[in-house]
mmCIF file of C-alpha atoms in Angstrom:
data_model
loop_
_atom_site.group_PDB
_atom_site.id
_atom_site.type_symbol
_atom_site.label_atom_id
_atom_site.label_comp_id
_atom_site.label_asym_id
_atom_site.label_seq_id
_atom_site.Cartn_x
_atom_site.Cartn_y
_atom_site.Cartn_z
ATOM 1 C CA MET F 1 217.023 -3.443 89.368
ATOM 2 C CA SER F 2 219.866 -4.710 91.634
ATOM 3 C CA THR F 3 221.254 -2.732 94.520
ATOM 4 C CA ALA F 4 224.485 -2.127 92.601
ATOM 5 C CA ASP F 5 222.468 -0.659 89.817
ATOM 6 C CA GLU F 6 220.810 1.704 92.230
ATOM 7 C CA TRP F 7 224.082 2.719 93.741
ATOM 8 C CA MET F 8 225.614 3.327 90.349
ATOM 9 C CA ARG F 9 222.639 5.429 89.321
ATOM 10 C CA ALA F 10 223.269 7.643 92.276
ATOM 11 C CA ALA F 11 226.934 7.807 91.370
ATOM 12 C CA LEU F 12 226.101 8.875 87.811
ATOM 13 C CA VAL F 13 223.978 11.835 89.218
ATOM 14 C CA GLU F 14 227.089 12.955 91.134
ATOM 15 C CA ALA F 15 229.297 12.446 88.011
ATOM 16 C CA ARG F 16 227.240 14.806 85.962
ATOM 17 C CA LEU F 17 227.808 17.519 88.565
ATOM 18 C CA ALA F 18 231.614 17.308 87.811
ATOM 19 C CA LEU F 19 230.665 18.812 84.305
ATOM 20 C CA THR F 20 229.781 22.105 86.055
ATOM 21 C CA THR F 21 233.480 22.588 86.963
ATOM 22 C CA GLY F 22 235.054 21.317 83.709
ATOM 23 C CA ASP F 23 236.182 18.174 85.376
ATOM 24 C CA VAL F 24 236.001 14.624 83.858
ATOM 25 C CA PRO F 25 232.628 13.272 84.909
ATOM 26 C CA VAL F 26 233.715 10.518 87.306
ATOM 27 C CA ALA F 27 231.986 10.138 90.738
ATOM 28 C CA ALA F 28 232.389 7.781 93.709
ATOM 29 C CA LEU F 29 230.329 6.919 96.778
ATOM 30 C CA VAL F 30 231.501 5.081 99.911
ATOM 31 C CA LEU F 31 228.618 3.107 101.387
ATOM 32 C CA ASP F 32 228.341 1.711 104.980
ATOM 33 C CA ALA F 33 227.275 -1.882 105.433
ATOM 34 C CA SER F 34 223.648 -1.002 105.250
ATOM 35 C CA GLY F 35 224.168 0.703 101.830
ATOM 36 C CA THR F 36 223.950 4.216 103.218
ATOM 37 C CA PRO F 37 226.306 6.740 101.645
ATOM 38 C CA ILE F 38 228.840 8.003 104.125
ATOM 39 C CA GLY F 39 231.105 9.718 101.605
ATOM 40 C CA ALA F 40 230.715 11.141 98.114
ATOM 41 C CA GLY F 41 233.164 12.646 95.612
ATOM 42 C CA ARG F 42 233.600 13.610 92.053
ATOM 43 C CA ASN F 43 236.641 14.508 90.090
ATOM 44 C CA GLU F 44 237.853 18.040 91.260
ATOM 45 C CA ARG F 45 241.316 18.208 89.679
ATOM 46 C CA GLU F 46 240.334 21.201 87.449
ATOM 47 C CA PHE F 47 238.202 22.766 90.137
ATOM 48 C CA THR F 48 240.890 22.553 92.903
ATOM 49 C CA GLY F 49 244.128 22.295 91.007
ATOM 50 C CA ASP F 50 244.966 19.181 93.005
ATOM 51 C CA PRO F 51 246.197 16.217 90.938
ATOM 52 C CA THR F 52 245.091 13.817 93.598
ATOM 53 C CA ALA F 53 241.489 14.995 93.556
ATOM 54 C CA HIS F 54 240.048 11.881 91.841
ATOM 55 C CA ALA F 55 236.512 11.075 92.746
ATOM 56 C CA GLU F 56 237.574 7.989 94.816
ATOM 57 C CA ILE F 57 240.143 9.935 96.902
ATOM 58 C CA VAL F 58 237.537 12.648 97.609
ATOM 59 C CA ALA F 59 234.964 10.097 98.584
ATOM 60 C CA ILE F 60 237.321 8.174 100.812
ATOM 61 C CA ARG F 61 238.411 11.360 102.584
ATOM 62 C CA ALA F 62 234.824 12.278 103.109
ATOM 63 C CA ALA F 63 233.981 8.853 104.474
ATOM 64 C CA ALA F 64 236.985 8.917 106.828
ATOM 65 C CA ALA F 65 235.991 12.304 108.134
ATOM 66 C CA ALA F 66 232.317 11.085 108.624
ATOM 67 C CA THR F 67 233.405 7.943 110.541
ATOM 68 C CA GLY F 68 236.317 9.471 112.283
ATOM 69 C CA SER F 69 238.510 6.619 111.175
ATOM 70 C CA TRP F 70 240.849 5.823 108.173
ATOM 71 C CA ARG F 71 239.788 2.243 108.382
ATOM 72 C CA LEU F 72 236.812 1.927 106.150
ATOM 73 C CA GLU F 73 236.200 -1.785 106.705
ATOM 74 C CA ASN F 74 232.616 -2.934 106.026
ATOM 75 C CA THR F 75 232.186 -0.405 103.304
ATOM 76 C CA THR F 76 231.652 -0.472 99.522
ATOM 77 C CA LEU F 77 233.141 1.992 97.113
ATOM 78 C CA VAL F 78 230.957 2.627 94.038
ATOM 79 C CA VAL F 79 232.676 4.524 91.217
ATOM 80 C CA THR F 80 231.632 5.228 87.677
ATOM 81 C CA LEU F 81 235.074 4.449 86.136
ATOM 82 C CA GLU F 82 237.561 1.729 86.957
ATOM 83 C CA PRO F 83 239.992 3.033 89.547
ATOM 84 C CA CYS F 84 243.509 4.039 88.549
ATOM 85 C CA THR F 85 246.755 2.866 90.426
ATOM 86 C CA MET F 86 246.646 5.846 92.768
ATOM 87 C CA CYS F 87 243.095 5.329 93.691
ATOM 88 C CA ALA F 88 243.553 1.478 93.918
ATOM 89 C CA GLY F 89 246.338 2.215 96.456
ATOM 90 C CA ALA F 90 244.073 4.395 98.539
ATOM 91 C CA ILE F 91 241.289 1.819 98.501
ATOM 92 C CA LEU F 92 243.742 -0.722 99.846
ATOM 93 C CA GLN F 93 245.130 1.642 102.483
ATOM 94 C CA ALA F 94 241.554 2.432 103.600
ATOM 95 C CA ARG F 95 240.854 -1.316 103.888
ATOM 96 C CA ILE F 96 237.750 -1.001 101.679
ATOM 97 C CA PRO F 97 236.600 -4.578 101.049
ATOM 98 C CA ARG F 98 234.396 -4.213 97.990
ATOM 99 C CA VAL F 99 234.499 -1.965 94.867
ATOM 100 C CA VAL F 100 231.748 -1.622 92.308
ATOM 101 C CA PHE F 101 232.527 0.204 89.149
ATOM 102 C CA GLY F 102 230.836 1.041 85.806
ATOM 103 C CA ALA F 103 233.162 1.608 82.846
ATOM 104 C CA TRP F 104 236.463 -0.009 82.249
ATOM 105 C CA ASP F 105 239.533 2.291 81.849
ATOM 106 C CA GLU F 106 241.603 0.575 79.236
ATOM 107 C CA LYS F 107 244.356 3.172 79.458
ATOM 108 C CA ALA F 108 244.931 3.410 83.262
ATOM 109 C CA GLY F 109 242.679 1.033 85.055
ATOM 110 C CA ALA F 110 243.977 -0.895 88.089
ATOM 111 C CA ALA F 111 241.068 -3.177 88.876
ATOM 112 C CA GLY F 112 241.494 -5.704 86.086
ATOM 113 C CA SER F 113 242.111 -4.017 82.789
ATOM 114 C CA VAL F 114 245.720 -2.648 82.618
ATOM 115 C CA PHE F 115 246.630 -3.741 86.221
ATOM 116 C CA ASP F 116 244.796 -5.627 88.900
ATOM 117 C CA VAL F 117 246.197 -3.985 92.052
ATOM 118 C CA LEU F 118 243.026 -4.464 94.009
ATOM 119 C CA ARG F 119 243.289 -8.303 93.749
ATOM 120 C CA ASP F 120 247.083 -8.729 93.722
ATOM 121 C CA ARG F 121 247.912 -11.653 95.908
ATOM 122 C CA ARG F 122 251.286 -10.214 96.835
ATOM 123 C CA LEU F 123 249.547 -7.534 98.756
ATOM 124 C CA PRO F 124 248.181 -8.062 102.318
ATOM 125 C CA HIS F 125 244.645 -6.816 101.504
ATOM 126 C CA ARG F 126 242.583 -7.890 98.532
ATOM 127 C CA VAL F 127 239.264 -6.390 97.329
ATOM 128 C CA GLU F 128 236.194 -7.886 95.977
ATOM 129 C CA VAL F 129 235.653 -6.172 92.544
ATOM 130 C CA ILE F 130 232.271 -6.037 90.739
ATOM 131 C CA SER F 131 232.763 -4.519 87.340
ATOM 132 C CA GLY F 132 230.478 -3.421 84.507
ATOM 133 C CA VAL F 133 227.580 -2.007 86.486
ATOM 134 C CA ARG F 134 225.663 0.277 84.186
ATOM 135 C CA GLU F 135 228.785 0.163 82.015
ATOM 136 C CA ALA F 136 227.222 1.517 78.862
ATOM 137 C CA GLU F 137 225.756 4.556 80.626
ATOM 138 C CA CYS F 138 229.080 5.271 82.476
ATOM 139 C CA ALA F 139 231.148 4.935 79.233
ATOM 140 C CA ALA F 140 228.695 7.096 77.331
ATOM 141 C CA LEU F 141 228.997 9.953 79.694
ATOM 142 C CA LEU F 142 232.782 9.926 79.520
ATOM 143 C CA ARG F 143 232.810 9.628 75.738
ATOM 144 C CA GLU F 144 230.416 12.635 75.334
ATOM 145 C CA PHE F 145 232.681 14.579 77.626
ATOM 146 C CA PHE F 146 235.789 13.935 75.515
ATOM 147 C CA VAL F 147 234.044 14.329 72.213
ATOM 148 C CA GLU F 148 232.882 17.790 73.216
ATOM 149 C CA ARG F 149 236.470 18.746 74.369
ATOM 150 C CA ARG F 150 238.063 17.575 71.047
ATOM 151 C CA VAL F 151 235.732 19.729 68.956
ATOM 152 C CA GLU F 152 236.664 22.978 70.785
#
C-alpha cells in the first residue's frame, strides 16, 4: 500500500465522522513534510451553519493554527473529494505545494475536472495534484450519502 493510500484511508475515517452531523462525508488532512498530520477537517456546513466550512478550509485553518503560520509550505493536503474553486483558492493562498484527492467532482471540481485552478499557469503558485487515490471508496461513500438523502 502506498503512502498516499494510507493517508487517504485516514481521511476516509474522518469523512465518516461527518455523517454524525448530517454533513456531506468529505474530509481533509494537512500533513507536514514527514507525513504527520498537523491539521484535520471534515465538512461542517450543516453543523456550524458556515458556508465556508468545507473540509479543506477547516483542515487548513487547523494546520495554520498548529504551525503559527498561514504559509503551509512543505505540506500535503489529502482530501476525499476533488477541491472546489473556493478550496482551491485557499490551497493556493496557503502555499500548499501538493494535493492528493480521492473522488472526482464532475459538478464543481477545480483540480482538473470542471476547472484546473490548482495548476493554472496564469497564477503565481501551482500545485502538484495526485488524483484518484482510493477513488472508488471515496466515491462510494458520497454516493451512499446522497442515495439515503433522496429516499427520505
